[in-house]
mmCIF file of C-alpha atoms in Angstrom:
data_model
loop_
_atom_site.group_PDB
_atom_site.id
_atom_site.type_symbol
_atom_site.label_atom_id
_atom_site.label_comp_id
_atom_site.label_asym_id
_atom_site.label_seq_id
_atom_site.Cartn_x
_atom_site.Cartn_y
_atom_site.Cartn_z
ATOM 1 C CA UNK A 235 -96.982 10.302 93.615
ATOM 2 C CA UNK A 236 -97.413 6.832 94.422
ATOM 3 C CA UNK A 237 -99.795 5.148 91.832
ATOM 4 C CA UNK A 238 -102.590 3.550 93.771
ATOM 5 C CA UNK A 239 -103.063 7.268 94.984
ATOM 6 C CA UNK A 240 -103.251 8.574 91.761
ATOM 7 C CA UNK A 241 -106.004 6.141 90.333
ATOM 8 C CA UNK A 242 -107.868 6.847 93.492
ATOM 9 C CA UNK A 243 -108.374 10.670 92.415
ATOM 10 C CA UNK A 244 -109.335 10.305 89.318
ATOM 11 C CA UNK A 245 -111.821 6.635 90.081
ATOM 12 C CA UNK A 246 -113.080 7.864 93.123
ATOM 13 C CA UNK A 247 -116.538 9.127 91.737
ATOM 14 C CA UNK A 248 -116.824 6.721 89.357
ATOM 15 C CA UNK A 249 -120.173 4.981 88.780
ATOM 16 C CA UNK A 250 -118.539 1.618 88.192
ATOM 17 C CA UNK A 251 -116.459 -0.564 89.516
ATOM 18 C CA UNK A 252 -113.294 0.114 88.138
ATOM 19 C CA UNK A 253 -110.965 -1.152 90.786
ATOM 20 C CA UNK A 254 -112.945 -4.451 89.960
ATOM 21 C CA UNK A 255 -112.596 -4.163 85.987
ATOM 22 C CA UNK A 256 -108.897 -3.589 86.548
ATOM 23 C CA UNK A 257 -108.368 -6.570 89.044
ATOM 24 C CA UNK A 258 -110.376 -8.651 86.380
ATOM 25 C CA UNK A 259 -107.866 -7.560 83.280
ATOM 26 C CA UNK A 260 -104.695 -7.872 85.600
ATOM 27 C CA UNK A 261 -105.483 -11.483 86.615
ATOM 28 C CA UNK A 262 -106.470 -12.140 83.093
ATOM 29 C CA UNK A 263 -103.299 -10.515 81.399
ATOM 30 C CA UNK A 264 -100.668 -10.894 83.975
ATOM 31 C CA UNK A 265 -99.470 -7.756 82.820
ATOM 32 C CA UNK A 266 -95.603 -6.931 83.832
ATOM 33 C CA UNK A 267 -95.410 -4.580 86.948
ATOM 34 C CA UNK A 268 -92.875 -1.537 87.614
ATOM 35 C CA UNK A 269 -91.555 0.663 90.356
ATOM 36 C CA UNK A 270 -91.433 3.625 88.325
ATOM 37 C CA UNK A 271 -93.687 5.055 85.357
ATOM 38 C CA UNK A 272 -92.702 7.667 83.074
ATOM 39 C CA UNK A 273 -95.090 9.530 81.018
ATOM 40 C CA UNK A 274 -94.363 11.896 77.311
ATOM 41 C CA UNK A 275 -96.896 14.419 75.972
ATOM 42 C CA UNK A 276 -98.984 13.439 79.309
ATOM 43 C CA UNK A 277 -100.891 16.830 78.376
ATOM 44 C CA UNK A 278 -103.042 14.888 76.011
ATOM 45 C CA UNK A 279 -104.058 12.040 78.076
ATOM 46 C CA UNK A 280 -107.563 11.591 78.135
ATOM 47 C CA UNK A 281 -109.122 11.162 82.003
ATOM 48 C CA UNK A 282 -110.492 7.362 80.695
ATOM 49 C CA UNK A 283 -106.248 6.969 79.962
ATOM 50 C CA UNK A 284 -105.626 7.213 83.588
ATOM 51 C CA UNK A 285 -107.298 4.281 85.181
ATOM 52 C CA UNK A 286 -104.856 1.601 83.607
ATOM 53 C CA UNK A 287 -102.143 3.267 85.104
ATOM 54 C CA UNK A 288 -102.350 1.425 88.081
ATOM 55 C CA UNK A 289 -102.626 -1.986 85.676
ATOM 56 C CA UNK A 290 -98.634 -1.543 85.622
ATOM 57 C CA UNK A 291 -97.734 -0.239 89.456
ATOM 58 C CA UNK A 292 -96.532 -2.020 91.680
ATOM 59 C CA UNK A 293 -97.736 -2.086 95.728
ATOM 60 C CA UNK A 294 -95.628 1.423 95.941
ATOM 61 C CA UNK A 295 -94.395 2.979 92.793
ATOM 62 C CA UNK A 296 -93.435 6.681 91.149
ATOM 63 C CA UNK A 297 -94.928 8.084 88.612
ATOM 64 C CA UNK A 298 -93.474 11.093 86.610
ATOM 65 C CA UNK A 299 -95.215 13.124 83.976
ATOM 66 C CA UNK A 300 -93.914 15.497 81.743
ATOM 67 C CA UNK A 301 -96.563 17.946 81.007
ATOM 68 C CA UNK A 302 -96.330 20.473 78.139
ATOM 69 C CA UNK A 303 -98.540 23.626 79.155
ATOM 70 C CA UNK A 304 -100.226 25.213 75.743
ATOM 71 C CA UNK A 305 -99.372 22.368 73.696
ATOM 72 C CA UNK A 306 -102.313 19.906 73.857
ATOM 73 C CA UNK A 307 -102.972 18.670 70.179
ATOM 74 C CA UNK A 308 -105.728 16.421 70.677
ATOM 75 C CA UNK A 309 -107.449 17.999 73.590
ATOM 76 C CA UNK A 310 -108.089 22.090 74.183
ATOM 77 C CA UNK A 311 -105.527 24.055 76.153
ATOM 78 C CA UNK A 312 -108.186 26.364 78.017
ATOM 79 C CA UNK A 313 -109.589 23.281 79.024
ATOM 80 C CA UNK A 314 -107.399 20.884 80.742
ATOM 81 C CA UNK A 315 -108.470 17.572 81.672
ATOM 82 C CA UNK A 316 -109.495 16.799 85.201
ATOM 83 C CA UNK A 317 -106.998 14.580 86.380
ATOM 84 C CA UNK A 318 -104.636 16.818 85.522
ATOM 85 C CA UNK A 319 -106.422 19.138 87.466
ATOM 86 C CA UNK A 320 -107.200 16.392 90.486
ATOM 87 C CA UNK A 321 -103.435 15.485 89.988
ATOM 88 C CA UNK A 322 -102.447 19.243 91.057
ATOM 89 C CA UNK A 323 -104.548 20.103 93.901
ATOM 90 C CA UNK A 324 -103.263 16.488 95.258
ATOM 91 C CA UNK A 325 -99.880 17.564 96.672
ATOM 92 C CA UNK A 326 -97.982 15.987 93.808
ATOM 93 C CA UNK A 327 -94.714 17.210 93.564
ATOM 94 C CA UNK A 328 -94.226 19.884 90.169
ATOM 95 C CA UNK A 329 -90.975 21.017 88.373
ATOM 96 C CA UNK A 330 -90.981 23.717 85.862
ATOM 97 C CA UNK A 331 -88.448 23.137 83.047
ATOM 98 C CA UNK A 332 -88.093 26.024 80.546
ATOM 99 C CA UNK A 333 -85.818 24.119 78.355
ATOM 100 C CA UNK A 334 -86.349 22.985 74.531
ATOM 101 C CA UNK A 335 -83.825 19.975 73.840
ATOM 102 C CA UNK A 336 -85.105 19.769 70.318
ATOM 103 C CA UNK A 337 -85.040 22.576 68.371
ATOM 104 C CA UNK A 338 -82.596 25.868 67.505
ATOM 105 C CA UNK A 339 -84.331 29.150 68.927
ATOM 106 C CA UNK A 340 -85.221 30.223 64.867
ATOM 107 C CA UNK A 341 -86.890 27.203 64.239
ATOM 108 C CA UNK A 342 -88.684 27.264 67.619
ATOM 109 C CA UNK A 343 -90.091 30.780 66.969
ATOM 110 C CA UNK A 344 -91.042 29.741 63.211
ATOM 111 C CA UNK A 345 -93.047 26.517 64.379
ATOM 112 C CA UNK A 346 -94.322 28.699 67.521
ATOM 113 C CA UNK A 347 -95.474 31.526 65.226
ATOM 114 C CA UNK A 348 -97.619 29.333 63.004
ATOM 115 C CA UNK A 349 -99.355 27.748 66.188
ATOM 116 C CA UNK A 350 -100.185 30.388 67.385
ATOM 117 C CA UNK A 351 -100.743 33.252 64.842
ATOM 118 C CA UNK A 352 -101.402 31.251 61.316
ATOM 119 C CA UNK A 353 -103.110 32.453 59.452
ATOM 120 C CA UNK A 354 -103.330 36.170 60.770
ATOM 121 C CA UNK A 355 -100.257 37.485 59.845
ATOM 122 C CA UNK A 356 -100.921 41.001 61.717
ATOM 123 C CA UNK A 357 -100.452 38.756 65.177
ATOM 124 C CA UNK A 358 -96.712 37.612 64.128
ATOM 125 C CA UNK A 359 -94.977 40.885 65.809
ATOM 126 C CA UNK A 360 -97.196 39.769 69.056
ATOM 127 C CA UNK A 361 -96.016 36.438 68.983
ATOM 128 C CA UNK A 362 -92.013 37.688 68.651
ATOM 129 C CA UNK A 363 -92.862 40.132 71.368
ATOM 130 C CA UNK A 364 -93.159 36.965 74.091
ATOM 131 C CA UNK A 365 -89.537 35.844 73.557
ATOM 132 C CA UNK A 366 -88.685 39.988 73.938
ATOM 133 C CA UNK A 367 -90.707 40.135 77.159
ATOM 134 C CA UNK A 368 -89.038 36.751 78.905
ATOM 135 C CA UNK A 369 -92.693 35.525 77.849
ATOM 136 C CA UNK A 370 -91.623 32.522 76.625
ATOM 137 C CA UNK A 371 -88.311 32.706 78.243
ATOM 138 C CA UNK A 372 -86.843 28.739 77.448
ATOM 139 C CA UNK A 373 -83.181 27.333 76.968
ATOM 140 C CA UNK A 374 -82.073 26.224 74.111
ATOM 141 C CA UNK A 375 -79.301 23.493 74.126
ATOM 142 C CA UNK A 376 -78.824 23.767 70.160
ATOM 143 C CA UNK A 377 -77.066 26.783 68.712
ATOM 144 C CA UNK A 378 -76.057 25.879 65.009
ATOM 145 C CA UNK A 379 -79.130 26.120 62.285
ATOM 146 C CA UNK A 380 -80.967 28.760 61.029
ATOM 147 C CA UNK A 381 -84.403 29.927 59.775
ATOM 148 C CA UNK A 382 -86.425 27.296 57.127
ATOM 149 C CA UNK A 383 -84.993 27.459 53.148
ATOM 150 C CA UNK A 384 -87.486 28.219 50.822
ATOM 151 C CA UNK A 385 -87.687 26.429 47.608
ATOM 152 C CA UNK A 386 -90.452 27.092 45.018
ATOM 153 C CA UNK A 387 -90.886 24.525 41.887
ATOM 154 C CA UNK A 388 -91.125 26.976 39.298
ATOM 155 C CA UNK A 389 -93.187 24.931 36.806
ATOM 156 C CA UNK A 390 -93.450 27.455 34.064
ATOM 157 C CA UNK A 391 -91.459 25.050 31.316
ATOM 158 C CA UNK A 392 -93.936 22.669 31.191
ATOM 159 C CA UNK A 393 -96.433 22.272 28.741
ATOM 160 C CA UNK A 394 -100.121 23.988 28.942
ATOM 161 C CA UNK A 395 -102.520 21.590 31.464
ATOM 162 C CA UNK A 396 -104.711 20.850 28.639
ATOM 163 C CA UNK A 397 -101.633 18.793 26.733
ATOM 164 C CA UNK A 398 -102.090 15.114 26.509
ATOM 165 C CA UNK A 399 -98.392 14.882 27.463
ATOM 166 C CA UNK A 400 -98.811 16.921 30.672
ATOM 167 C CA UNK A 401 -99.593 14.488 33.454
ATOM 168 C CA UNK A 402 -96.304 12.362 32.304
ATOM 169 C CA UNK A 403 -93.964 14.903 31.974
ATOM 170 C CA UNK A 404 -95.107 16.779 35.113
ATOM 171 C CA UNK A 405 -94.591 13.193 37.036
ATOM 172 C CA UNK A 406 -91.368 12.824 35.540
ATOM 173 C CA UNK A 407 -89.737 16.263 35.887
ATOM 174 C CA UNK A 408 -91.493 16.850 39.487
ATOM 175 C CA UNK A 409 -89.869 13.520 40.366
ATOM 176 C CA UNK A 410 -86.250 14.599 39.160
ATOM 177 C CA UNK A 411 -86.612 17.919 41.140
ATOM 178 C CA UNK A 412 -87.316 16.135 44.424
ATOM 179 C CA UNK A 413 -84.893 13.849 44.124
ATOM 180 C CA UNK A 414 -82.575 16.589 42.997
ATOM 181 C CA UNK A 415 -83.718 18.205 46.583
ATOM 182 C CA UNK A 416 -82.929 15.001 48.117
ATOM 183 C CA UNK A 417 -79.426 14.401 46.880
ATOM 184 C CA UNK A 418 -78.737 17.747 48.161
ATOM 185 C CA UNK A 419 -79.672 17.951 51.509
ATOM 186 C CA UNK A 420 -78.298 14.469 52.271
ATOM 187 C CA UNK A 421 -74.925 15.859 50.557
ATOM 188 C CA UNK A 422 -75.116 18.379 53.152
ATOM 189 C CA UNK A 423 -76.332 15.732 56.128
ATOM 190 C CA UNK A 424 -73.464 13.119 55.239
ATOM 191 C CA UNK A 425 -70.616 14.204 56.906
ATOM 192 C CA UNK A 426 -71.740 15.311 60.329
ATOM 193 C CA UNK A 427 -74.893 12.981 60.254
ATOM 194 C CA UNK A 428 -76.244 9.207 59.501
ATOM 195 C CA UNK A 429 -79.243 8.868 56.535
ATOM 196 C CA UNK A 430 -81.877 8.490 59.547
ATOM 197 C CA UNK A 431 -81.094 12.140 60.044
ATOM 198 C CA UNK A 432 -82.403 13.405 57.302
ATOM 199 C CA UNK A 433 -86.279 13.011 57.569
ATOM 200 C CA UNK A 434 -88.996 13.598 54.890
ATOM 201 C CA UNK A 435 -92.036 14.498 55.293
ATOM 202 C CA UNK A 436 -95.545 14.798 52.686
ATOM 203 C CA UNK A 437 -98.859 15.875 52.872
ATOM 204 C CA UNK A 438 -100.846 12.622 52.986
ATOM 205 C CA UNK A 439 -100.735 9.456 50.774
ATOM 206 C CA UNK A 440 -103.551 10.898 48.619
ATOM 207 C CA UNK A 441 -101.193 13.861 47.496
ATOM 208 C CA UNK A 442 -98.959 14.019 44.324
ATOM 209 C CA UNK A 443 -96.242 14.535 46.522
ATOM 210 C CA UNK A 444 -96.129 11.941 47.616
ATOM 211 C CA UNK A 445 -96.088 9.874 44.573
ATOM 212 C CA UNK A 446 -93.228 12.044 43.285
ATOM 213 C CA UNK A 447 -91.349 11.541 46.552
ATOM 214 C CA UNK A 448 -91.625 8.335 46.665
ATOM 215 C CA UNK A 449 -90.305 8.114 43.304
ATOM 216 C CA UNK A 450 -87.818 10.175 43.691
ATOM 217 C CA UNK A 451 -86.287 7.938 46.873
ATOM 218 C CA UNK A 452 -86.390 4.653 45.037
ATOM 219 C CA UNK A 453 -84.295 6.503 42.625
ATOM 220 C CA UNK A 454 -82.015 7.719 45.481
ATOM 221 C CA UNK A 455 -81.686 4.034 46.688
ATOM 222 C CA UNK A 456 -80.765 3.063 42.762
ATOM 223 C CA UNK A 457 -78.220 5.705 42.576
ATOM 224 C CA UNK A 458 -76.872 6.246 46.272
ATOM 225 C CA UNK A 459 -77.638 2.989 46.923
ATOM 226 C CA UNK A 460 -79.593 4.071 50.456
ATOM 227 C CA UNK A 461 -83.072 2.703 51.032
ATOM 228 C CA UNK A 462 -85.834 4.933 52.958
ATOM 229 C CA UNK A 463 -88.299 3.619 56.089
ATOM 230 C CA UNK A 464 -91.602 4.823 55.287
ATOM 231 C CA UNK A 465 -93.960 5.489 57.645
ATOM 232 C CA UNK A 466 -96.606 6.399 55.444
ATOM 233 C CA UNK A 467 -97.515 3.119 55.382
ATOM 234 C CA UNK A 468 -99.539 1.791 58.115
ATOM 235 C CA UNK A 469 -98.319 -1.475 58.788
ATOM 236 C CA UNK A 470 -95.018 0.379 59.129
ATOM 237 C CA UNK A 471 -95.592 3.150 61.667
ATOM 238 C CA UNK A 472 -94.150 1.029 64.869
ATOM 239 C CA UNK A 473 -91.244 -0.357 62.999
ATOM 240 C CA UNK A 474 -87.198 0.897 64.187
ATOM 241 C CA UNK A 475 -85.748 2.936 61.627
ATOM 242 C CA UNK A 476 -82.699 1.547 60.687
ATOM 243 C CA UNK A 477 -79.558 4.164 60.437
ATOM 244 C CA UNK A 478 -78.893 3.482 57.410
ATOM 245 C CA UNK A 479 -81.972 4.585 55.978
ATOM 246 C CA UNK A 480 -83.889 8.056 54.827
ATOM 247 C CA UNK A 481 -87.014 8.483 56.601
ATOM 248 C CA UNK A 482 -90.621 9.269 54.856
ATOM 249 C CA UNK A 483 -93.430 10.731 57.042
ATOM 250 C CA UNK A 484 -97.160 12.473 56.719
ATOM 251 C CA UNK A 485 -97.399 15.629 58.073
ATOM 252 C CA UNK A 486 -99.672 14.385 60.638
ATOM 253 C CA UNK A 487 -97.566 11.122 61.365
ATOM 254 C CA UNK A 488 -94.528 12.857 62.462
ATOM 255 C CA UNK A 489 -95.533 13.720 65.626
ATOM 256 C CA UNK A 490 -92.738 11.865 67.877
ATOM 257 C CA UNK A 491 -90.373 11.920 64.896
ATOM 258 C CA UNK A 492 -87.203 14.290 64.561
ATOM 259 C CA UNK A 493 -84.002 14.962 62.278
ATOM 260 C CA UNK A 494 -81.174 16.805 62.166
ATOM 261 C CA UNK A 495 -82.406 18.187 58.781
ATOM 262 C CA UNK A 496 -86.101 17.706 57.507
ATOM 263 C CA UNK A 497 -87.397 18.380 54.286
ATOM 264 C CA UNK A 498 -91.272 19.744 54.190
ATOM 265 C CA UNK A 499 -92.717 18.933 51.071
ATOM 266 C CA UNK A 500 -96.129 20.469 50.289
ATOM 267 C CA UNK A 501 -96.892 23.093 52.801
ATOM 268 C CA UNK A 502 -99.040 24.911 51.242
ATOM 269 C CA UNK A 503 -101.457 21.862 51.155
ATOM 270 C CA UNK A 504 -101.535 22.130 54.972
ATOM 271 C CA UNK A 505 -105.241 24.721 55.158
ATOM 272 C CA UNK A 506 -106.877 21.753 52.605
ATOM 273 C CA UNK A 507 -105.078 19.265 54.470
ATOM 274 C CA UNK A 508 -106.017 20.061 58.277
ATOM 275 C CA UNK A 509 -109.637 19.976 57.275
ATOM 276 C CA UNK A 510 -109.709 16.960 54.960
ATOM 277 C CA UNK A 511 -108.144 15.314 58.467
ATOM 278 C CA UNK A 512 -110.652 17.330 60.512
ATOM 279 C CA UNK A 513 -107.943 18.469 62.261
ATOM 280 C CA UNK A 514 -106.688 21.794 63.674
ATOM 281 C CA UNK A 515 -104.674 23.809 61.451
ATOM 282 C CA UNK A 516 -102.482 25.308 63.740
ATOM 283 C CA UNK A 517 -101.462 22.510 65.647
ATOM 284 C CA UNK A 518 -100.222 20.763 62.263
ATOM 285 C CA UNK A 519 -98.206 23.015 61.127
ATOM 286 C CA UNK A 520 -96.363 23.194 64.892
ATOM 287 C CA UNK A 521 -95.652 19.440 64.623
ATOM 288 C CA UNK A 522 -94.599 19.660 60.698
ATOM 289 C CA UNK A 523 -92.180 22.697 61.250
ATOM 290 C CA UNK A 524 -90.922 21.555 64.878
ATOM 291 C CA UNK A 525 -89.347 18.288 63.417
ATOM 292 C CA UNK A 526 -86.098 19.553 62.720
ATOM 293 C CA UNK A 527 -83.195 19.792 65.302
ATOM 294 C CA UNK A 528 -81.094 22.062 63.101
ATOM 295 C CA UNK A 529 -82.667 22.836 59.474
ATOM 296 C CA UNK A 530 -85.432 22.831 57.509
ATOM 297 C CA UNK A 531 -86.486 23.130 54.083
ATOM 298 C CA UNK A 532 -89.874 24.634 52.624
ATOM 299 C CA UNK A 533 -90.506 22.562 49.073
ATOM 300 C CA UNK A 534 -93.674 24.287 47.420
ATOM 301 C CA UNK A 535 -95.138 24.637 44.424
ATOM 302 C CA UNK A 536 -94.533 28.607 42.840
ATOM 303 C CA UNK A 537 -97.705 29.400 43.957
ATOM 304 C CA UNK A 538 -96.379 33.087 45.335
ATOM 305 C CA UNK A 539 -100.031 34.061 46.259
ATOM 306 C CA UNK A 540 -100.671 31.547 48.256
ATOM 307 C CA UNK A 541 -102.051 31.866 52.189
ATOM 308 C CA UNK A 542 -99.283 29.983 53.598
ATOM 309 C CA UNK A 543 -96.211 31.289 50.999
ATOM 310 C CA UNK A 544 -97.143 34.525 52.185
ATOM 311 C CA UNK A 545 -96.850 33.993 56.209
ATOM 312 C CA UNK A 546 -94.045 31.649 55.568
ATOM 313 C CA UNK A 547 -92.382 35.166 54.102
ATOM 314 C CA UNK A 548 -93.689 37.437 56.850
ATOM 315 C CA UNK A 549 -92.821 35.490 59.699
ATOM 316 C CA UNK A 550 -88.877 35.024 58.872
ATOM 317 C CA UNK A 551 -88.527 38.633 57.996
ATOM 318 C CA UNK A 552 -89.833 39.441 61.259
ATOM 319 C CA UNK A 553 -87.804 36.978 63.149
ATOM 320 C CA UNK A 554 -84.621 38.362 61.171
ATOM 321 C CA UNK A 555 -85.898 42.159 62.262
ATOM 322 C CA UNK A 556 -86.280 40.485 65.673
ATOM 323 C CA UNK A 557 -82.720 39.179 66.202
ATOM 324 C CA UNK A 558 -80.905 41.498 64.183
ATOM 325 C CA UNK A 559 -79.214 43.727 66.927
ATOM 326 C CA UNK A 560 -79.671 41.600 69.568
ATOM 327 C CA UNK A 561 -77.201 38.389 68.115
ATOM 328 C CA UNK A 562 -75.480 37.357 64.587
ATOM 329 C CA UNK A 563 -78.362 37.764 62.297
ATOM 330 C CA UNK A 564 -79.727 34.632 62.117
ATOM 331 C CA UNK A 565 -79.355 33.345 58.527
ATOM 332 C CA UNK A 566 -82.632 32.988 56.649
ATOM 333 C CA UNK A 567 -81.196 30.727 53.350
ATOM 334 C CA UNK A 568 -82.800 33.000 51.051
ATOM 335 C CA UNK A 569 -85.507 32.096 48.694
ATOM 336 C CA UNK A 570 -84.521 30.074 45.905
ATOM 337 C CA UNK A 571 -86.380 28.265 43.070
ATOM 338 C CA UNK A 572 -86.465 24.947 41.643
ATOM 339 C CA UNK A 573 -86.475 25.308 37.657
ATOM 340 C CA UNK A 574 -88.471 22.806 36.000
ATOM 341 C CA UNK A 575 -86.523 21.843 32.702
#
């Protein structure tokens, strides 16, 4: 669609001038023009987003958007926004793809199954039953990888809460077990994979996670002798990852972000988390658990009662009941716990 047509649909009832705003910041910015625009994640532009658009076309130029139906995270999917709607009734051209190039079809219906179904456990078999039906009938170019590992930090060896000594050793033994976690899944990266690939990801910055993460990756750099880029710093969100390097993330700063293996640190934070954030629970934990290409790996707390332990448990035993029969049973890396000592 060329892009002088598109800013006419959605400008055309506007109060203002906005042709004249836009002439005003193009002669004052000289901003770079192009023949052809491409657009990511377009489902969450806002309709304001739109008019600068035609800032960067030139006299005649393409633009292509790739829209992802259901999967607005800052805007509501029964709601689209209008120029998507003024965009469609316009004559633009539309392609459907039905193809995931990110994911393995386990961890697609685990991330898909907390989106839409978390925390109602009783709606996981309805959720399973779309991929049965052709209902969400996608491709998936990645076949190797299975369902999330579990790991629970059994923290019964240390002392009672009410010991002056318990803060310390809790920091220093929760700090050993994640870098523990670490060394191991990078053992497992190494071979096929560069230390980008493995990616990281905490609750917040407020979290003790994060402090014994952190720890525990300055203590992989001392021993491995491999740094980490960590975007949970601010001024350090737009900066190139370098290969060589482990990647740290907040669960709601890894949107964008991917790796061959991630490690999920703290999900059982994510009900406390999402409103602390004021931000919708479901749609964090579908960018959290849809970071991994092939693996990924549950760290929590043994907190066996918890809300999100226990859907984490009912949705891969449904997914195995799902696929068993159908394929190779998918393998679900059974539970395993972390022993505090």
């Amino acid at each position: 669609l060329p892009g002088w047509r598109w800013a006419s649909l959605v400008t055309q009832n506007s109060k203002t001038s906005v042709y004249e705003e836009m002439r005003v910041i193009n002669n004052a910015t000289k901003l770079p023009k192009f023949d052809t625009i491409l657009i990511d994640e377009a489902q969450d532009m806002a309709d304001w987003q739109t008019n600068f658009i035609m800032l960067y076309c030139n006299t005649v130029a393409g633009i292509c958007l790739a829209v992802g139906r259901g999967q607005e995270l800052y805007g509501d999917s029964a709601r689209p926004n209008q120029w998507l709607l003024d965009l469609k009734k316009s004559g633009a051209m539309e392609k459907d793809c039905r193809r995931n190039f990110r994911n393995t079809l386990p961890n697609f219906m685990f991330s898909r199954i907390f989106y839409e179904a978390f925390p109602k456990s009783e709606k996981i078999s309805g959720i399973l039953a779309k991929f049965q039906n052709k209902q969400l009938d996608l491709d998936f170019d990645r076949i190797d990888g299975g369902l999330p590992k579990r790991i629970f930090l059994d923290e019964s060896t240390l002392p009672d809460m009410l010991d002056p000594c318990y803060p310390i050793l809790q920091n220093e033994l929760m700090t050993q077990a994640c870098l523990d976690i670490i060394k191991d899944e990078y053992e497992r990266l190494k071979d096929k994979h560069q230390p980008i690939d493995l990616l990281i990801l905490v609750p917040d910055t407020k979290s003790t996670y994060h402090e014994w993460v952190i720890g525990a990756l300055n203590r992989f750099n001392t021993d491995v002798g491999i740094g980490f880029t960590d975007y949970t710093k601010e001024d350090q969100r737009r900066v190139i990852a370098e290969t060589g390097k482990l990647r740290i993330t907040t669960f709601h700063s890894s949107r964008g972000l991917e790796g061959a293996r991630v490690i999920v640190f703290g999900l059982e934070k994510l009900p406390i988390l999402s409103r602390l954030i004021k931000f919708d629970v479901n749609k964090l934990a579908y960018i959290v658990l849809s970071r991994a290409v092939f693996d990924t790996t549950l760290v929590m707390r043994n907190l066996s009662n918890s809300e999100i332990s226990q859907f984490v448990e009912m949705a891969l035993y449904e997914i195995n009941k799902l696929v068993e029969g159908q394929q190779k049973k998918v393998d679900s890396k059974p539970l395993a716990f972390y022993k505090i000592k």
